[in-house]
PDB file of C-alpha atoms in Angstrom:
ATOM      1  CA  MET A  73       8.939  14.359 -10.061  1.00 51.00           C
ATOM      2  CA  LEU A  74       9.488  12.343  -6.971  1.00 58.00           C
ATOM      3  CA  GLY A  75      12.953  11.050  -8.071  1.00 62.00           C
ATOM      4  CA  ARG A  76      14.140  14.424  -9.514  1.00 65.00           C
ATOM      5  CA  GLY A  77      12.961  15.540  -5.646  1.00 65.00           C
ATOM      6  CA  LEU A  78      15.204  12.862  -4.276  1.00 67.00           C
ATOM      7  CA  ARG A  79      17.965  13.393  -6.293  1.00 64.00           C
ATOM      8  CA  GLU A  80      18.041  17.332  -6.104  1.00 68.00           C
ATOM      9  CA  GLY A  81      17.828  17.092  -2.232  1.00 64.00           C
ATOM     10  CA  PRO A  82      21.190  15.713  -1.383  1.00 64.00           C
ATOM     11  CA  ARG A  83      23.183  17.489  -4.102  1.00 64.00           C
ATOM     12  CA  SER A  84      21.906  20.703  -2.482  1.00 65.00           C
ATOM     13  CA  ARG A  85      24.023  19.722   0.205  1.00 66.00           C
ATOM     14  CA  ARG A  86      26.879  18.650  -1.670  1.00 71.00           C
ATOM     15  CA  LEU A  87      26.481  15.067  -1.528  1.00 76.00           C
ATOM     16  CA  CYS A  88      26.837  12.464  -4.077  1.00 81.00           C
ATOM     17  CA  CYS A  89      23.734  11.217  -5.603  1.00 84.00           C
ATOM     18  CA  HIS A  90      22.903   8.900  -8.426  1.00 83.00           C
ATOM     19  CA  LYS A  91      19.414   8.379  -9.636  1.00 85.00           C
ATOM     20  CA  LEU A  92      18.761   4.452 -11.006  1.00 88.00           C
ATOM     21  CA  ASP A  93      16.194   2.780 -13.244  1.00 88.00           C
ATOM     22  CA  VAL A  94      15.625  -0.524 -12.122  1.00 90.00           C
ATOM     23  CA  ASP A  95      16.108  -3.299 -14.979  1.00 91.00           C
ATOM     24  CA  ARG A  96      17.058  -7.013 -14.535  1.00 92.00           C
ATOM     25  CA  SER A  97      20.728  -6.170 -14.033  1.00 94.00           C
ATOM     26  CA  ILE A  98      20.235  -3.678 -11.081  1.00 95.00           C
ATOM     27  CA  ALA A  99      21.877  -6.236  -8.540  1.00 95.00           C
ATOM     28  CA  GLU A 100      25.303  -5.640 -11.126  1.00 96.00           C
ATOM     29  CA  THR A 101      25.018  -2.188 -11.513  1.00 95.00           C
ATOM     30  CA  LEU A 102      25.040  -1.427  -7.598  1.00 95.00           C
ATOM     31  CA  ALA A 103      27.745  -3.906  -6.906  1.00 95.00           C
ATOM     32  CA  LYS A 104      29.479  -1.591  -9.039  1.00 94.00           C
ATOM     33  CA  LEU A 105      28.445   1.613  -7.841  1.00 93.00           C
ATOM     34  CA  LYS A 106      28.704   0.414  -4.170  1.00 93.00           C
ATOM     35  CA  PRO A 107      27.042   3.273  -2.691  1.00 93.00           C
ATOM     36  CA  ASP A 108      26.723   4.058   0.971  1.00 93.00           C
ATOM     37  CA  VAL A 109      23.142   3.864   1.194  1.00 93.00           C
ATOM     38  CA  ALA A 110      20.263   3.384  -1.197  1.00 93.00           C
ATOM     39  CA  PHE A 111      17.106   5.386  -1.008  1.00 91.00           C
ATOM     40  CA  ASN A 112      14.323   2.747  -2.233  1.00 91.00           C
ATOM     41  CA  ALA A 113      11.458   4.936  -4.041  1.00 88.00           C
ATOM     42  CA  LEU A 114       9.929   1.923  -5.795  1.00 89.00           C
ATOM     43  CA  HIS A 115       6.466   1.084  -5.640  1.00 84.00           C
ATOM     44  CA  GLY A 116       4.717  -2.117  -6.168  1.00 84.00           C
ATOM     45  CA  ARG A 117       5.768  -5.473  -7.022  1.00 85.00           C
ATOM     46  CA  TYR A 118       9.818  -5.972  -6.729  1.00 90.00           C
ATOM     47  CA  GLY A 119      10.288  -2.313  -5.273  1.00 91.00           C
ATOM     48  CA  GLU A 120       8.126  -2.778  -2.136  1.00 91.00           C
ATOM     49  CA  ASP A 121       7.504  -6.680  -1.493  1.00 93.00           C
ATOM     50  CA  GLY A 122      10.970  -7.618  -0.238  1.00 95.00           C
ATOM     51  CA  ILE A 123      12.609  -8.839  -3.767  1.00 95.00           C
ATOM     52  CA  MET A 124      14.828  -5.200  -3.593  1.00 96.00           C
ATOM     53  CA  GLN A 125      15.072  -5.293  -0.024  1.00 97.00           C
ATOM     54  CA  GLY A 126      16.496  -8.573  -0.116  1.00 97.00           C
ATOM     55  CA  ILE A 127      18.892  -7.525  -2.937  1.00 96.00           C
ATOM     56  CA  LEU A 128      20.399  -4.682  -1.194  1.00 97.00           C
ATOM     57  CA  GLU A 129      20.624  -7.041   1.839  1.00 97.00           C
ATOM     58  CA  MET A 130      22.862  -9.935  -0.121  1.00 97.00           C
ATOM     59  CA  LEU A 131      24.898  -6.568  -1.396  1.00 97.00           C
ATOM     60  CA  ARG A 132      25.129  -5.290   1.969  1.00 97.00           C
ATOM     61  CA  ILE A 133      24.275  -1.627   1.101  1.00 97.00           C
ATOM     62  CA  PRO A 134      21.995  -0.277   3.847  1.00 96.00           C
ATOM     63  CA  TYR A 135      18.624   0.935   2.515  1.00 95.00           C
ATOM     64  CA  THR A 136      15.767   3.179   3.774  1.00 92.00           C
ATOM     65  CA  HIS A 137      12.048   1.957   4.767  1.00 89.00           C
ATOM     66  CA  SER A 138      11.657  -1.349   5.787  1.00 92.00           C
ATOM     67  CA  GLY A 139      13.628  -4.803   5.639  1.00 95.00           C
ATOM     68  CA  VAL A 140      12.522  -8.171   3.752  1.00 96.00           C
ATOM     69  CA  LEU A 141      10.187  -9.505   6.036  1.00 96.00           C
ATOM     70  CA  ALA A 142       8.042  -6.740   6.673  1.00 94.00           C
ATOM     71  CA  SER A 143       7.937  -5.630   3.408  1.00 95.00           C
ATOM     72  CA  ALA A 144       7.089  -8.833   1.862  1.00 95.00           C
ATOM     73  CA  LEU A 145       4.147  -9.262   4.778  1.00 95.00           C
ATOM     74  CA  ALA A 146       3.029  -5.602   4.207  1.00 93.00           C
ATOM     75  CA  MET A 147       2.368  -6.623   0.933  1.00 94.00           C
ATOM     76  CA  ARG A 148       0.634  -9.617   1.006  1.00 95.00           C
ATOM     77  CA  LYS A 149      -2.736  -7.780   2.112  1.00 95.00           C
ATOM     78  CA  ASP A 150      -4.195 -11.327   3.827  1.00 95.00           C
ATOM     79  CA  ARG A 151      -0.934 -11.593   6.044  1.00 95.00           C
ATOM     80  CA  ALA A 152      -0.834  -8.447   6.705  1.00 94.00           C
ATOM     81  CA  LYS A 153      -4.226  -8.438   8.523  1.00 95.00           C
ATOM     82  CA  ASP A 154      -4.041 -11.598  10.125  1.00 94.00           C
ATOM     83  CA  LEU A 155      -0.932  -9.625  11.885  1.00 92.00           C
ATOM     84  CA  PHE A 156      -3.228  -6.904  12.583  1.00 88.00           C
ATOM     85  CA  ARG A 157      -6.234  -8.863  13.781  1.00 90.00           C
ATOM     86  CA  ALA A 158      -3.741 -10.271  16.156  1.00 89.00           C
ATOM     87  CA  ALA A 159      -2.398  -7.183  17.677  1.00 83.00           C
ATOM     88  CA  GLY A 160      -6.081  -6.039  18.183  1.00 83.00           C
ATOM     89  CA  ILE A 161      -6.554  -3.704  14.897  1.00 84.00           C
ATOM     90  CA  PRO A 162     -10.354  -4.176  13.391  1.00 87.00           C
ATOM     91  CA  VAL A 163     -10.137  -5.235   9.935  1.00 92.00           C
ATOM     92  CA  ALA A 164     -12.758  -5.833   7.623  1.00 94.00           C
ATOM     93  CA  GLU A 165     -13.873  -9.704   7.041  1.00 94.00           C
ATOM     94  CA  GLY A 166     -12.896 -11.609   4.082  1.00 96.00           C
ATOM     95  CA  VAL A 167     -11.686 -14.491   2.662  1.00 97.00           C
ATOM     96  CA  THR A 168      -8.717 -15.436   0.455  1.00 98.00           C
ATOM     97  CA  VAL A 169      -9.878 -17.496  -2.558  1.00 98.00           C
ATOM     98  CA  ASP A 170      -8.441 -18.406  -6.587  1.00 97.00           C
ATOM     99  CA  ARG A 171      -9.447 -15.810  -8.954  1.00 97.00           C
ATOM    100  CA  SER A 172     -11.678 -18.936 -10.848  1.00 96.00           C
ATOM    101  CA  VAL A 173     -13.780 -19.057  -7.711  1.00 97.00           C
ATOM    102  CA  ALA A 174     -14.365 -15.500  -7.378  1.00 97.00           C
ATOM    103  CA  ALA A 175     -15.531 -15.397 -10.343  1.00 97.00           C
ATOM    104  CA  LYS A 176     -17.887 -18.470 -10.687  1.00 97.00           C
ATOM    105  CA  SER A 177     -20.143 -17.055  -8.103  1.00 96.00           C
ATOM    106  CA  HIS A 178     -20.487 -14.509  -5.248  1.00 97.00           C
ATOM    107  CA  VAL A 179     -18.259 -15.348  -2.397  1.00 97.00           C
ATOM    108  CA  LEU A 180     -19.546 -12.739   0.135  1.00 97.00           C
ATOM    109  CA  PRO A 181     -22.804 -11.462  -0.180  1.00 97.00           C
ATOM    110  CA  PRO A 182     -22.807  -8.132  -1.824  1.00 97.00           C
ATOM    111  CA  PRO A 183     -21.709  -5.720  -1.531  1.00 97.00           C
ATOM    112  CA  TYR A 184     -17.953  -6.940  -1.379  1.00 98.00           C
ATOM    113  CA  VAL A 185     -14.510  -5.578  -2.426  1.00 98.00           C
ATOM    114  CA  ILE A 186     -12.081  -7.891  -4.400  1.00 98.00           C
ATOM    115  CA  LYS A 187      -8.703  -7.046  -4.351  1.00 97.00           C
ATOM    116  CA  PRO A 188      -5.162  -8.812  -5.670  1.00 96.00           C
ATOM    117  CA  VAL A 189      -3.762 -10.219  -2.629  1.00 95.00           C
ATOM    118  CA  ASP A 190      -0.302  -8.402  -3.851  1.00 93.00           C
ATOM    119  CA  GLU A 191      -0.947  -5.323  -5.523  1.00 91.00           C
ATOM    120  CA  GLY A 192      -0.909  -1.962  -4.047  1.00 87.00           C
ATOM    121  CA  SER A 193      -2.403   1.643  -5.397  1.00 90.00           C
ATOM    122  CA  SER A 194      -5.886   0.345  -5.657  1.00 93.00           C
ATOM    123  CA  VAL A 195      -4.323  -2.002  -9.048  1.00 93.00           C
ATOM    124  CA  GLY A 196      -6.922  -4.378  -9.759  1.00 94.00           C
ATOM    125  CA  VAL A 197      -9.613  -3.692  -7.133  1.00 97.00           C
ATOM    126  CA  LEU A 198     -13.248  -4.323  -8.006  1.00 97.00           C
ATOM    127  CA  ILE A 199     -16.344  -3.124  -5.992  1.00 97.00           C
ATOM    128  CA  VAL A 200     -19.138  -5.391  -6.111  1.00 97.00           C
ATOM    129  CA  ARG A 201     -22.213  -3.196  -5.077  1.00 97.00           C
ATOM    130  CA  GLU A 202     -25.227  -4.403  -3.519  1.00 96.00           C
ATOM    131  CA  GLY A 203     -27.707  -6.473  -5.821  1.00 95.00           C
ATOM    132  CA  ALA A 204     -25.247  -7.153  -8.596  1.00 96.00           C
ATOM    133  CA  ASN A 205     -26.343 -10.584 -10.268  1.00 96.00           C
ATOM    134  CA  ALA A 206     -22.500 -12.057 -10.660  1.00 96.00           C
ATOM    135  CA  PRO A 207     -19.408 -11.183 -10.156  1.00 97.00           C
ATOM    136  CA  PRO A 208     -16.910  -8.750 -12.312  1.00 96.00           C
ATOM    137  CA  GLN A 209     -16.441  -9.979 -15.736  1.00 95.00           C
ATOM    138  CA  GLU A 210     -13.030  -8.738 -15.613  1.00 96.00           C
ATOM    139  CA  LEU A 211     -11.803 -11.565 -13.372  1.00 96.00           C
ATOM    140  CA  THR A 212     -12.256 -14.212 -16.262  1.00 95.00           C
ATOM    141  CA  ASN A 213     -10.416 -12.191 -18.697  1.00 94.00           C
ATOM    142  CA  LYS A 214      -7.091 -14.313 -20.046  1.00 91.00           C
ATOM    143  CA  ASP A 215      -4.967 -11.300 -19.858  1.00 93.00           C
ATOM    144  CA  TRP A 216      -5.591 -10.458 -15.915  1.00 94.00           C
ATOM    145  CA  PRO A 217      -2.448  -9.059 -14.651  1.00 93.00           C
ATOM    146  CA  CYS A 218      -2.732  -9.290 -11.272  1.00 94.00           C
ATOM    147  CA  GLY A 219      -2.496 -12.949 -10.287  1.00 92.00           C
ATOM    148  CA  GLY A 220      -4.381 -16.173  -9.519  1.00 94.00           C
ATOM    149  CA  GLU A 221      -5.657 -15.043  -5.707  1.00 96.00           C
ATOM    150  CA  VAL A 222      -7.886 -12.497  -4.882  1.00 97.00           C
ATOM    151  CA  LEU A 223      -8.896 -11.157  -1.489  1.00 98.00           C
ATOM    152  CA  VAL A 224     -12.485 -10.931  -1.059  1.00 98.00           C
ATOM    153  CA  GLU A 225     -13.737  -8.593   1.786  1.00 98.00           C
ATOM    154  CA  HIS A 226     -16.927  -7.127   2.885  1.00 97.00           C
ATOM    155  CA  PHE A 227     -17.748  -3.415   1.591  1.00 97.00           C
ATOM    156  CA  VAL A 228     -16.889  -1.211   4.583  1.00 94.00           C
ATOM    157  CA  ALA A 229     -18.774   2.533   3.363  1.00 92.00           C
ATOM    158  CA  GLY A 230     -16.771   5.352   5.203  1.00 91.00           C
ATOM    159  CA  ARG A 231     -14.131   7.771   4.394  1.00 93.00           C
ATOM    160  CA  GLU A 232     -10.751   7.840   3.309  1.00 94.00           C
ATOM    161  CA  LEU A 233      -8.231   9.240   6.175  1.00 93.00           C
ATOM    162  CA  THR A 234      -4.518   8.528   6.859  1.00 92.00           C
ATOM    163  CA  CYS A 235      -2.932   9.551   9.943  1.00 91.00           C
ATOM    164  CA  ALA A 236       1.340   8.849  10.008  1.00 89.00           C
ATOM    165  CA  VAL A 237       2.883   7.562  12.889  1.00 86.00           C
ATOM    166  CA  ILE A 238       6.765   8.284  13.848  1.00 84.00           C
ATOM    167  CA  GLY A 239       8.330   6.403  16.271  1.00 81.00           C
ATOM    168  CA  GLU A 240       5.361   6.649  19.114  1.00 80.00           C
ATOM    169  CA  LYS A 241       3.687  10.116  17.642  1.00 86.00           C
ATOM    170  CA  ALA A 242       0.723  10.135  15.558  1.00 90.00           C
ATOM    171  CA  TYR A 243       0.313  13.399  13.672  1.00 93.00           C
ATOM    172  CA  ASP A 244      -2.545  14.830  12.100  1.00 94.00           C
ATOM    173  CA  VAL A 245      -5.226  13.083  10.113  1.00 95.00           C
ATOM    174  CA  ILE A 246      -5.555  13.808   6.332  1.00 96.00           C
ATOM    175  CA  GLU A 247      -9.095  13.064   4.686  1.00 96.00           C
ATOM    176  CA  ILE A 248      -8.593  12.066   1.138  1.00 97.00           C
ATOM    177  CA  ARG A 249     -11.367  12.526  -1.500  1.00 96.00           C
ATOM    178  CA  ALA A 250     -11.627  11.803  -5.150  1.00 96.00           C
ATOM    179  CA  ALA A 251     -12.330  14.552  -7.149  1.00 97.00           C
ATOM    180  CA  ASP A 252     -14.863  12.932  -9.082  1.00 95.00           C
ATOM    181  CA  GLY A 253     -16.872  12.139  -6.125  1.00 94.00           C
ATOM    182  CA  GLY A 254     -15.585   8.150  -6.945  1.00 93.00           C
ATOM    183  CA  TRP A 255     -13.583   5.996  -4.554  1.00 93.00           C
ATOM    184  CA  TYR A 256      -9.717   6.231  -4.117  1.00 94.00           C
ATOM    185  CA  ASP A 257      -9.113   4.380  -7.084  1.00 94.00           C
ATOM    186  CA  TYR A 258      -5.772   4.619  -9.004  1.00 94.00           C
ATOM    187  CA  ASN A 259      -6.633   7.410 -11.432  1.00 94.00           C
ATOM    188  CA  ALA A 260      -7.487   9.105  -8.181  1.00 95.00           C
ATOM    189  CA  LYS A 261      -4.049   8.492  -6.652  1.00 94.00           C
ATOM    190  CA  TYR A 262      -2.166   9.405  -9.554  1.00 93.00           C
ATOM    191  CA  THR A 263      -4.004  11.805 -11.861  1.00 94.00           C
ATOM    192  CA  LYS A 264      -3.254  15.590 -11.933  1.00 94.00           C
ATOM    193  CA  GLY A 265      -6.088  17.226  -9.402  1.00 96.00           C
ATOM    194  CA  GLY A 266      -7.347  13.728  -9.223  1.00 97.00           C
ATOM    195  CA  SER A 267      -7.907  13.657  -5.190  1.00 97.00           C
ATOM    196  CA  ILE A 268      -8.353  16.285  -3.008  1.00 97.00           C
ATOM    197  CA  HIS A 269      -6.392  16.174   0.526  1.00 97.00           C
ATOM    198  CA  VAL A 270      -8.160  17.738   3.520  1.00 97.00           C
ATOM    199  CA  LEU A 271      -5.650  18.614   6.308  1.00 96.00           C
ATOM    200  CA  PRO A 272      -6.692  18.303   9.305  1.00 95.00           C
ATOM    201  CA  ALA A 273      -9.617  15.981   8.454  1.00 95.00           C
ATOM    202  CA  ASN A 274     -12.937  17.912   9.100  1.00 95.00           C
ATOM    203  CA  LEU A 275     -13.689  15.341  12.030  1.00 93.00           C
ATOM    204  CA  LYS A 276     -15.812  15.356  15.534  1.00 87.00           C
ATOM    205  CA  GLY A 277     -13.169  15.737  18.165  1.00 79.00           C
ATOM    206  CA  ASN A 278     -13.437  12.543  20.026  1.00 89.00           C
ATOM    207  CA  ILE A 279     -13.192  11.020  16.353  1.00 91.00           C
ATOM    208  CA  TYR A 280     -10.052  12.565  15.326  1.00 93.00           C
ATOM    209  CA  GLN A 281      -8.847  11.490  18.619  1.00 91.00           C
ATOM    210  CA  ASN A 282      -9.708   7.830  18.143  1.00 88.00           C
ATOM    211  CA  VAL A 283      -8.074   7.916  14.461  1.00 89.00           C
ATOM    212  CA  GLN A 284      -4.752   9.148  16.173  1.00 89.00           C
ATOM    213  CA  GLN A 285      -4.885   6.854  18.916  1.00 84.00           C
ATOM    214  CA  LEU A 286      -5.871   3.606  17.333  1.00 79.00           C
ATOM    215  CA  PRO A 287      -2.199   3.004  15.800  1.00 60.00           C
ATOM    216  CA  SER A 288      -0.322   4.827  18.285  1.00 55.00           C
ATOM    217  CA  TRP A 289      -1.523   2.890  21.281  1.00 51.00           C
ATOM    218  CA  ARG A 290      -1.048  -0.537  19.233  1.00 50.00           C
ATOM    219  CA  ILE A 291       2.259   0.175  18.037  1.00 48.00           C
ATOM    220  CA  ARG A 292       3.196   0.709  21.755  1.00 46.00           C
ATOM    221  CA  ARG A 293       1.243  -2.430  22.610  1.00 45.00           C
ATOM    222  CA  SER A 294       2.580  -4.980  20.408  1.00 40.00           C
ATOM    223  CA  ALA A 295       5.800  -5.321  18.814  1.00 36.00           C
ATOM    224  CA  VAL A 296       4.048  -7.289  16.021  1.00 36.00           C
ATOM    225  CA  VAL A 297       2.821  -3.790  14.802  1.00 34.00           C
ATOM    226  CA  ALA A 298       6.137  -2.179  15.078  1.00 30.00           C
TER     227      ALA A 298
END
């Protein structure tokens, strides 16, 4: 759906547009095609973590979205949190450990959350509830696909809010709810009808304004966040 929309938009303006599925020969394909600009619509590893951005940089092809360093840092959760914390943005306290360590015993007192350090879309996220006797058994699976390190954070209960910032302007706040009443996991994100988006979010005025002011104020204050 997204790819089709991205392709048809430029075509409606009589611009030549090619849709490419990425494989191991993507660098060769791009070198032959020599596009004026690349619209990067990839998700997850290789597309969001600086690798595709690096390929495009080497080929000197302009592209959309963030550059190599920003992409790599954003994809690596613990490194991104270090920057946010340095800029004064509140973040959940946590620690990065080897998966084997997190599998043996509780790294933090329950409740806490376990996240792969460099996955997106809630892939591999595990919530350890209060009263749990042991860490999740999924961590001991030999076919665990999410790497050797995990970020373990204190569980923070709350609502899922998002606020886009363009330049220095913060736009309306959206609340996202999982349709099944659970947390906003991969299925809620990508299954049709899996989530409910409330715009504007039903918040008290001061909370709504605080959500808008936090990212925009920090961006004006710190080049690190920008």
